[in-house]
């Protein structure tokens, strides 16, 4: 059905476009290779009918495409690889969850946001708007954690004052006994800091590969090898990444990246 709907859409634009098809770009759903094979069959049938019509005096367009293939979205490969990393590194995923709960509670309260802004001013640090992540956009998780690290001094102070029931901090939407008010261990901060450092290169390549103003197909192979090398160096014993959770995360990402390597580089 996907193949049929796809070709219907192309034919509605112009039947002549079908003869120009050479590739289809899509995510990594298991149904897409099957769709491509079915499209090849449907296109052959479509052009066979055109040849038959030519005997009646109609003009036959260019011959049917000999072959075309599936181009897998590399940004989607990155999304799947990082999702695999979080699944294999529960300590990182748990730390991210704590940040998310804290950020959501704070961003939902104008009073808490004002309190954070006041603390930032007192501590002479820049306030950053809270950014919550979404499950289908890994870079939104990066931005959420990156914002949390930038706000660390004010966030630590806020939770400290609420836990210790300082004046003016007892009637906020986060109460002293709320789980999100618990002190965030330094090991968690360190782990999430490594997490952001590891993801920085993924953030940059996602911006490049999702660009709309220039073609990116020719960048897939060099970007793939860049990512593969970055992950391998992160796992190396001499790398700057030392926490066990980060090594597990990087190892799982490497496994997923290599799993898609052949189909991304040699479709």
C-alpha positions as a Markdown table, in Angstrom:
| # | Residue | x | y | z |
|---|---|---|---|---|
| 1 | Unk | 0.0 | 0.0 | 0.0 |
| 2 | Unk | 2.9 | 2.4 | 0.7 |
| 3 | Unk | 4.3 | 1.9 | -2.7 |
| 4 | Unk | 0.9 | 2.4 | -4.4 |
| 5 | Unk | 0.2 | 5.6 | -2.4 |
| 6 | Unk | 3.7 | 6.9 | -3.1 |
| 7 | Unk | 3.3 | 6.5 | -6.9 |
| 8 | Unk | -0.2 | 7.9 | -6.9 |
| 9 | Unk | 1.2 | 11.0 | -5.3 |
| 10 | Unk | 4.0 | 11.3 | -7.9 |
| 11 | Unk | 1.6 | 10.7 | -10.8 |
| 12 | Unk | -0.7 | 13.4 | -9.5 |
| 13 | Unk | 2.1 | 15.9 | -9.7 |
| 14 | Unk | 3.1 | 14.7 | -13.2 |
| 15 | Unk | 3.4 | 11.2 | -14.7 |
| 16 | Unk | 6.6 | 12.3 | -16.3 |
| 17 | Unk | 8.3 | 12.5 | -12.9 |
| 18 | Unk | 8.1 | 8.7 | -12.6 |
| 19 | Unk | 10.7 | 8.2 | -15.3 |
| 20 | Unk | 13.1 | 10.5 | -13.3 |
| 21 | Unk | 13.0 | 8.5 | -10.1 |
| 22 | Unk | 16.3 | 7.2 | -9.0 |
| 23 | Unk | 16.1 | 7.1 | -5.2 |
| 24 | Unk | 13.7 | 7.4 | -2.2 |
| 25 | Unk | 14.8 | 8.9 | 1.1 |
| 26 | Unk | 13.1 | 7.6 | 4.2 |
| 27 | Unk | 13.7 | 6.6 | 7.8 |
| 28 | Unk | 14.9 | 3.1 | 8.8 |
| 29 | Unk | 11.5 | 1.4 | 9.1 |
| 30 | Unk | 11.6 | -2.3 | 8.2 |
| 31 | Unk | 8.8 | -1.8 | 5.7 |
| 32 | Unk | 10.7 | 0.6 | 3.4 |
| 33 | Unk | 12.9 | -1.9 | 1.6 |
| 34 | Unk | 9.8 | -3.9 | 0.8 |
| 35 | Unk | 8.1 | -0.7 | -0.4 |
| 36 | Unk | 11.0 | 0.0 | -2.8 |
| 37 | Unk | 10.8 | -3.5 | -4.4 |
| 38 | Unk | 7.0 | -3.2 | -4.8 |
| 39 | Unk | 7.5 | 0.3 | -6.4 |
| 40 | Unk | 9.8 | -1.2 | -9.0 |
| 41 | Unk | 7.1 | -3.7 | -10.0 |
| 42 | Unk | 4.4 | -1.0 | -10.1 |
| 43 | Unk | 6.6 | 1.3 | -12.2 |
| 44 | Unk | 7.4 | -1.5 | -14.7 |
| 45 | Unk | 3.7 | -2.2 | -15.1 |
| 46 | Unk | 3.0 | 1.5 | -15.5 |
| 47 | Unk | 5.5 | 1.9 | -18.4 |
| 48 | Unk | 4.3 | -1.3 | -20.0 |
| 49 | Unk | 0.8 | 0.2 | -20.3 |
| 50 | Unk | 2.3 | 3.3 | -21.8 |
| 51 | Unk | 4.1 | 1.3 | -24.5 |
| 52 | Unk | 0.8 | -0.4 | -25.3 |
| 53 | Unk | -0.9 | 3.0 | -25.6 |
| 54 | Unk | 1.9 | 4.2 | -28.0 |
| 55 | Unk | 0.5 | 1.9 | -30.7 |
| 56 | Unk | -2.5 | 4.1 | -30.8 |
| 57 | Unk | -0.4 | 7.1 | -31.7 |
| 58 | Unk | 0.4 | 8.5 | -28.2 |
| 59 | Unk | 3.9 | 9.7 | -27.4 |
| 60 | Unk | 5.9 | 7.3 | -25.2 |
| 61 | Unk | 7.8 | 9.0 | -22.5 |
| 62 | Unk | 11.3 | 8.0 | -21.4 |
| 63 | Unk | 11.8 | 4.3 | -20.6 |
| 64 | Unk | 11.1 | 3.1 | -17.1 |
| 65 | Unk | 13.9 | 3.6 | -14.6 |
| 66 | Unk | 16.2 | 0.6 | -14.7 |
| 67 | Unk | 16.7 | 0.7 | -11.0 |
| 68 | Unk | 16.4 | 2.9 | -8.0 |
| 69 | Unk | 17.1 | 2.5 | -4.3 |
| 70 | Unk | 16.4 | 3.5 | -0.8 |
| 71 | Unk | 18.5 | 6.2 | 0.9 |
| 72 | Unk | 18.2 | 5.8 | 4.6 |
| 73 | Unk | 18.0 | 9.0 | 6.6 |
| 74 | Unk | 21.2 | 9.4 | 8.5 |
| 75 | Unk | 19.7 | 11.7 | 11.1 |
| 76 | Unk | 17.3 | 8.9 | 11.9 |
| 77 | Unk | 20.2 | 6.5 | 12.2 |
| 78 | Unk | 21.7 | 8.9 | 14.8 |
| 79 | Unk | 18.3 | 9.0 | 16.6 |
| 80 | Unk | 18.1 | 5.2 | 16.8 |
| 81 | Unk | 21.8 | 4.8 | 17.9 |
| 82 | Unk | 21.4 | 7.3 | 20.8 |
| 83 | Unk | 18.1 | 5.7 | 21.8 |
| 84 | Unk | 20.0 | 2.4 | 22.0 |
| 85 | Unk | 22.7 | 4.0 | 24.1 |
| 86 | Unk | 20.1 | 5.2 | 26.7 |
| 87 | Unk | 18.6 | 1.7 | 26.8 |
| 88 | Unk | 22.0 | 0.1 | 27.6 |
| 89 | Unk | 23.0 | 2.8 | 30.1 |
| 90 | Unk | 20.2 | 3.0 | 32.7 |
| 91 | Unk | 22.3 | 5.2 | 35.0 |
| 92 | Unk | 22.4 | 7.9 | 32.3 |
| 93 | Unk | 18.7 | 7.4 | 31.5 |
| 94 | Unk | 17.8 | 7.7 | 35.2 |
| 95 | Unk | 19.8 | 10.9 | 35.6 |
| 96 | Unk | 18.1 | 12.4 | 32.5 |
| 97 | Unk | 14.8 | 11.4 | 34.0 |
| 98 | Unk | 15.5 | 13.3 | 37.2 |
| 99 | Unk | 16.5 | 16.4 | 35.2 |
| 100 | Unk | 13.4 | 16.1 | 33.2 |
| 101 | Unk | 11.1 | 15.9 | 36.2 |
| 102 | Unk | 12.9 | 18.9 | 37.8 |
| 103 | Unk | 12.7 | 21.0 | 34.7 |
| 104 | Unk | 9.0 | 20.1 | 34.0 |
| 105 | Unk | 8.1 | 21.1 | 37.6 |
| 106 | Unk | 10.0 | 24.3 | 37.3 |
| 107 | Unk | 8.9 | 25.3 | 33.8 |
| 108 | Unk | 5.2 | 24.7 | 34.8 |
| 109 | Unk | 5.5 | 27.3 | 37.6 |
| 110 | Unk | 5.9 | 31.0 | 36.7 |
| 111 | Unk | 6.8 | 31.6 | 40.4 |
| 112 | Unk | 9.6 | 29.1 | 40.3 |
| 113 | Unk | 10.9 | 30.6 | 37.0 |
| 114 | Unk | 11.0 | 34.0 | 38.7 |
| 115 | Unk | 12.8 | 32.5 | 41.7 |
| 116 | Unk | 15.4 | 31.0 | 39.4 |
| 117 | Unk | 15.9 | 34.3 | 37.6 |
| 118 | Unk | 16.4 | 36.0 | 40.9 |
| 119 | Unk | 18.9 | 33.4 | 42.1 |
| 120 | Unk | 20.8 | 33.7 | 38.8 |
| 121 | Unk | 21.0 | 37.5 | 39.3 |
| 122 | Unk | 22.2 | 37.0 | 42.9 |
| 123 | Unk | 24.9 | 34.5 | 41.7 |
| 124 | Unk | 25.8 | 36.7 | 38.8 |
| 125 | Unk | 25.1 | 34.0 | 36.2 |
| 126 | Unk | 23.1 | 34.1 | 33.0 |
| 127 | Unk | 19.6 | 32.7 | 33.2 |
| 128 | Unk | 18.7 | 30.2 | 30.5 |
| 129 | Unk | 15.1 | 29.3 | 29.5 |
| 130 | Unk | 14.1 | 25.8 | 30.5 |
| 131 | Unk | 13.9 | 23.4 | 27.5 |
| 132 | Unk | 12.1 | 20.2 | 27.9 |
| 133 | Unk | 12.9 | 17.3 | 25.6 |
| 134 | Unk | 10.7 | 15.1 | 23.5 |
| 135 | Unk | 11.2 | 11.3 | 22.9 |
| 136 | Unk | 11.5 | 11.6 | 19.1 |
| 137 | Unk | 14.1 | 14.4 | 19.1 |
| 138 | Unk | 17.4 | 13.3 | 20.8 |
| 139 | Unk | 18.9 | 16.8 | 20.4 |
| 140 | Unk | 16.1 | 18.2 | 22.5 |
| 141 | Unk | 17.5 | 16.0 | 25.3 |
| 142 | Unk | 20.9 | 17.4 | 24.7 |
| 143 | Unk | 19.6 | 21.0 | 24.9 |
| 144 | Unk | 17.7 | 20.2 | 28.1 |
| 145 | Unk | 20.8 | 18.7 | 29.9 |
| 146 | Unk | 23.1 | 21.4 | 28.5 |
| 147 | Unk | 20.7 | 24.1 | 29.9 |
| 148 | Unk | 20.7 | 22.3 | 33.3 |
| 149 | Unk | 24.5 | 22.2 | 33.4 |
| 150 | Unk | 24.6 | 25.9 | 32.6 |
| 151 | Unk | 22.1 | 26.6 | 35.4 |
| 152 | Unk | 23.8 | 24.3 | 37.9 |
| 153 | Unk | 24.8 | 26.9 | 40.6 |
| 154 | Unk | 21.3 | 28.4 | 40.7 |
| 155 | Unk | 19.5 | 25.1 | 40.5 |
| 156 | Unk | 21.6 | 23.6 | 43.3 |
| 157 | Unk | 21.0 | 26.7 | 45.4 |
| 158 | Unk | 17.3 | 26.6 | 44.7 |
| 159 | Unk | 16.9 | 23.0 | 45.8 |
| 160 | Unk | 19.1 | 23.6 | 48.9 |
| 161 | Unk | 16.9 | 26.5 | 50.0 |
| 162 | Unk | 13.7 | 24.6 | 49.5 |
| 163 | Unk | 15.0 | 21.5 | 51.4 |
| 164 | Unk | 16.1 | 23.7 | 54.3 |
| 165 | Unk | 12.8 | 25.7 | 54.3 |
| 166 | Unk | 14.4 | 29.1 | 53.8 |
| 167 | Unk | 12.1 | 32.0 | 54.1 |
| 168 | Unk | 10.2 | 32.6 | 50.9 |
| 169 | Unk | 11.0 | 29.1 | 49.6 |
| 170 | Unk | 8.3 | 27.1 | 51.5 |
| 171 | Unk | 5.3 | 27.9 | 49.4 |
| 172 | Unk | 6.6 | 27.0 | 45.9 |
| 173 | Unk | 5.2 | 24.2 | 43.7 |
| 174 | Unk | 8.2 | 22.1 | 44.7 |
| 175 | Unk | 8.0 | 21.3 | 48.4 |
| 176 | Unk | 10.8 | 20.1 | 50.7 |
| 177 | Unk | 9.7 | 16.5 | 50.6 |
| 178 | Unk | 9.2 | 16.3 | 46.9 |
| 179 | Unk | 11.6 | 13.7 | 45.3 |
| 180 | Unk | 12.7 | 16.3 | 42.7 |
| 181 | Unk | 14.0 | 18.4 | 45.6 |
| 182 | Unk | 16.6 | 15.8 | 46.6 |
| 183 | Unk | 20.2 | 16.8 | 46.2 |
| 184 | Unk | 21.7 | 15.9 | 42.8 |
| 185 | Unk | 24.9 | 14.0 | 43.5 |
| 186 | Unk | 28.1 | 15.3 | 42.0 |
| 187 | Unk | 28.6 | 12.0 | 40.2 |
| 188 | Unk | 25.3 | 12.6 | 38.3 |
| 189 | Unk | 26.5 | 16.1 | 37.3 |
| 190 | Unk | 29.8 | 14.6 | 36.1 |
| 191 | Unk | 28.0 | 11.9 | 34.1 |
| 192 | Unk | 25.7 | 14.3 | 32.4 |
| 193 | Unk | 28.5 | 16.7 | 31.6 |
| 194 | Unk | 30.3 | 13.8 | 29.8 |
| 195 | Unk | 27.0 | 12.9 | 28.1 |
| 196 | Unk | 26.8 | 16.5 | 26.6 |
| 197 | Unk | 30.5 | 16.4 | 25.6 |
| 198 | Unk | 29.9 | 13.1 | 23.8 |
| 199 | Unk | 26.8 | 14.4 | 22.1 |
| 200 | Unk | 28.2 | 17.7 | 20.9 |
| 201 | Unk | 29.5 | 16.2 | 17.6 |
| 202 | Unk | 26.1 | 14.6 | 17.0 |
| 203 | Unk | 24.4 | 17.9 | 17.6 |
| 204 | Unk | 26.6 | 19.5 | 14.9 |
| 205 | Unk | 26.1 | 16.8 | 12.3 |
| 206 | Unk | 22.4 | 16.7 | 12.8 |
| 207 | Unk | 22.2 | 20.4 | 12.0 |
| 208 | Unk | 24.3 | 19.8 | 8.9 |
| 209 | Unk | 22.3 | 16.7 | 7.7 |
| 210 | Unk | 18.9 | 18.2 | 8.3 |
| 211 | Unk | 19.7 | 21.4 | 6.3 |
| 212 | Unk | 17.2 | 22.4 | 3.7 |
| 213 | Unk | 19.2 | 25.0 | 1.8 |
| 214 | Unk | 21.8 | 22.6 | 0.3 |
| 215 | Unk | 22.1 | 18.9 | -0.7 |
| 216 | Unk | 23.4 | 16.6 | 2.0 |
| 217 | Unk | 23.5 | 13.2 | 0.2 |
| 218 | Unk | 27.2 | 13.6 | -0.6 |
| 219 | Unk | 28.0 | 14.2 | 3.1 |
| 220 | Unk | 26.6 | 10.9 | 4.4 |
| 221 | Unk | 29.8 | 8.8 | 4.0 |
| 222 | Unk | 32.2 | 11.4 | 5.5 |
| 223 | Unk | 29.9 | 12.2 | 8.3 |
| 224 | Unk | 29.4 | 8.4 | 9.0 |
| 225 | Unk | 33.1 | 7.9 | 9.3 |
| 226 | Unk | 33.5 | 11.0 | 11.5 |
| 227 | Unk | 30.8 | 9.7 | 13.9 |
| 228 | Unk | 32.3 | 6.1 | 13.9 |
| 229 | Unk | 35.8 | 7.5 | 14.7 |
| 230 | Unk | 34.4 | 9.8 | 17.5 |
| 231 | Unk | 32.5 | 6.9 | 19.2 |
| 232 | Unk | 35.6 | 4.6 | 18.9 |
| 233 | Unk | 37.8 | 7.2 | 20.6 |
| 234 | Unk | 35.2 | 7.7 | 23.3 |
| 235 | Unk | 35.4 | 4.0 | 24.2 |
| 236 | Unk | 39.2 | 4.0 | 24.2 |
| 237 | Unk | 40.8 | 3.7 | 27.7 |
| 238 | Unk | 42.8 | 6.9 | 27.1 |
| 239 | Unk | 39.7 | 8.9 | 26.2 |
| 240 | Unk | 38.4 | 11.8 | 28.4 |
| 241 | Unk | 35.2 | 9.8 | 29.1 |
| 242 | Unk | 35.7 | 7.9 | 32.3 |
| 243 | Unk | 32.4 | 7.0 | 33.9 |
| 244 | Unk | 31.1 | 3.5 | 33.4 |
| 245 | Unk | 27.7 | 4.7 | 32.3 |
| 246 | Unk | 29.2 | 6.8 | 29.5 |
| 247 | Unk | 31.3 | 3.9 | 28.3 |
| 248 | Unk | 28.2 | 1.7 | 28.2 |
| 249 | Unk | 26.3 | 4.4 | 26.3 |
| 250 | Unk | 29.1 | 4.9 | 23.7 |
| 251 | Unk | 29.5 | 1.1 | 23.2 |
| 252 | Unk | 25.8 | 0.7 | 22.5 |
| 253 | Unk | 25.8 | 3.7 | 20.1 |
| 254 | Unk | 28.8 | 2.2 | 18.3 |
| 255 | Unk | 27.0 | -1.1 | 17.9 |
| 256 | Unk | 23.9 | 0.5 | 16.4 |
| 257 | Unk | 25.9 | 2.8 | 14.1 |
| 258 | Unk | 27.8 | -0.2 | 12.7 |
| 259 | Unk | 24.6 | -2.1 | 12.3 |
| 260 | Unk | 23.3 | 0.5 | 9.9 |
| 261 | Unk | 26.8 | 1.2 | 8.4 |
| 262 | Unk | 26.5 | -1.1 | 5.3 |
| 263 | Unk | 23.0 | 0.0 | 4.4 |
| 264 | Unk | 23.8 | 3.7 | 4.9 |
| 265 | Unk | 27.1 | 3.8 | 3.0 |
| 266 | Unk | 26.3 | 1.1 | 0.4 |
| 267 | Unk | 22.5 | 1.1 | -0.1 |
